[in-house]
Structures are given as structure tokens and as C-alpha cells.
Amino acid sequence: MNDAPIGIFDSGVGGLTVARAVGDQLPGESLIYIGDTARTPYGPKPIADVRRYSLEILDALVDQGVKMLVIACNTASAAVLADARERYEVPVIEVIGPAVRTAMSTTRNGRIGVIGTAGTISSGVYQDMLGVNVNLTIHAQACPRFVEFVEAGITHSPELLAVAEEYLAPLRHADIDTLVLGCTHYPFLKGAISYVMGPNVSLVSSDVETANDVYRQLVSRDLLASPHVVPTRSYEATGTSADEFLALAHRLMGPGVNDVKLVQTGAISTVAPAAPASVTTPATDPKVSHV
């Protein structure tokens, strides 16, 4: 069990930031990453669809024998975390809690902004978790087009800057000093976001913090891989074009992703564990404002 891989799942390429952080923190661990590129983005989709898609992918990872699941997607974390922790015997890690804890310890003036997909922001999960501290004022803003830019491989362009100016203007006017990037796609846009927000606003993303959580869970559960095992990295994507995923991963992250397999997921039930998926390739009243 210790030498089994860690399974990491995202709606597309954004979770590669989490996979990279986990790999950097735990170079001796094997990883399997699945991006649901056939159905990205999750943000605008109905919550029931997000739950179904997420459990299909997580089932596929469990079928491949992973020892831990990492939901590297904020929208999926908000939609399916409770179901996943009840459904699977392996530990399930999410990306929201680590970013919340870091934001709370980072802010100096108690004014925190959160940006994310429409699904994440409307769920209120960040607002609720940050609102545990009644001394914080939270400003939440949906930025749906950011995912579209990343999935198209666009991390800098005049159009991106114009969209960022429009989305982020209310947060600048709210005088926040800490901004949570509530989507694992958004770290690819840190340059544009930081440019618009200015040097006095700290950006908090969940990749490194989530990797820290993975490390803590592996150590506390005695699940670290054996030191003599050669780790492997496997990348999979839904849809019909492995080349498209690979090209985008190379453009965003460099040549670290060398091969991508296509995976098909089967229909699942959200009530009880489903039959194995069909896999084609192995592998206190808080102050909250919505701006």
C-alpha cells in the first residue's frame, strides 16, 4: 500500500500546479494525475453534474490502486468532498482548507478577497470557512473567464489584462491586502493578477499548502513510500486528444509532462460505491460581501 501512487484529479490542467508541488515536496512518491478535459470547465456547470463527474474520475483513480486522493479542483472540492470522504477508504485531501488557513495568517488588515469560478463562489465555501473569524471582512468575486484563458494556454495578453481589470476592480476598491486564488488554474495567471492588484496585496494559492497537507497525512498514517522504490509519474486526460493536453501542459509547465494517456469513465451512483469504472488505459456573525 505504501508504494501505491497518489491520485490527483482536476477538471483540466489547473491541478498540475498541485501535482508539481506534491512532486517537489515528496519526490519519492508516485503520482497519477487525471484532468477531465472533456468536460472542463466545472465552474459554470450545475452542482449535481460536478458531483457526478468528480466521483467518476475519483472512482477511476481508486480502481488504479491509489493510496490517497487529492481533489485539486476548488469547484469539485466544494461539491463532492463530504461524499468522497464517505465513499472511499483512502484519505481524501482537498485544496480549500489549506488556502484558507494561509490567508488567515497572512492578512494584516483583516480584509481578504477570494476569486474563483462561479460554482466555487456561489457555494460560499470560502466565505463560510474564512467567516469563522469574525474579525475578517471577506469580499468574493467570480472570475469565470480566467479558466478559459488558462485552458487555451493564454497567460498574458491585452485581452487577459482587460478582463482582469474588470474582475478585480471591486476588490482593489475594497482595500483588501490578501487575495485567495480559489481555483487551481489561477496560479498560471499570477503575473496578470498581481499586476492588477498591485504589490501590496499578497496572493495565496493552494498548491504548496495542499502539498504540505499531503505530506502531513502520509506521515501521520505511515503511508510514505519505501525509499528504494523508483517513483513514477502518470498523466491522464478524458476526451479524445492526448496531444492537445500534452501541448498545453508543456506550454504552461515546461517539458515535465512527457506522456498523456486517455481515460474513459463509466456512469456511477452518488449514493453507494459503483461498479469499477471502465478505464481504457491502466494507469459569531462574519462580515461577508459578494462584490
XYZ file of N, CA, C and O in Angstrom, residues 18 51 100 117 162 282:
24
model
N -0.822 21.734 -8.439
C -0.810 20.935 -7.204
C 0.075 19.709 -7.386
O 0.864 19.363 -6.498
N -20.710 16.925 -9.171
C -20.591 15.788 -8.257
C -20.446 14.486 -9.047
O -19.598 13.634 -8.741
N -7.301 28.672 2.964
C -7.987 29.470 3.988
C -7.063 29.713 5.173
O -6.946 30.840 5.679
N -14.224 30.248 -9.542
C -15.241 30.018 -10.552
C -16.606 30.407 -9.991
O -16.783 30.587 -8.774
N -7.312 43.135 -19.644
C -8.566 43.891 -19.609
C -9.621 43.160 -18.786
O -10.351 43.774 -17.989
N -4.407 1.645 -18.275
C -4.150 1.482 -16.853
C -3.511 2.721 -16.285
O -2.837 3.501 -16.911
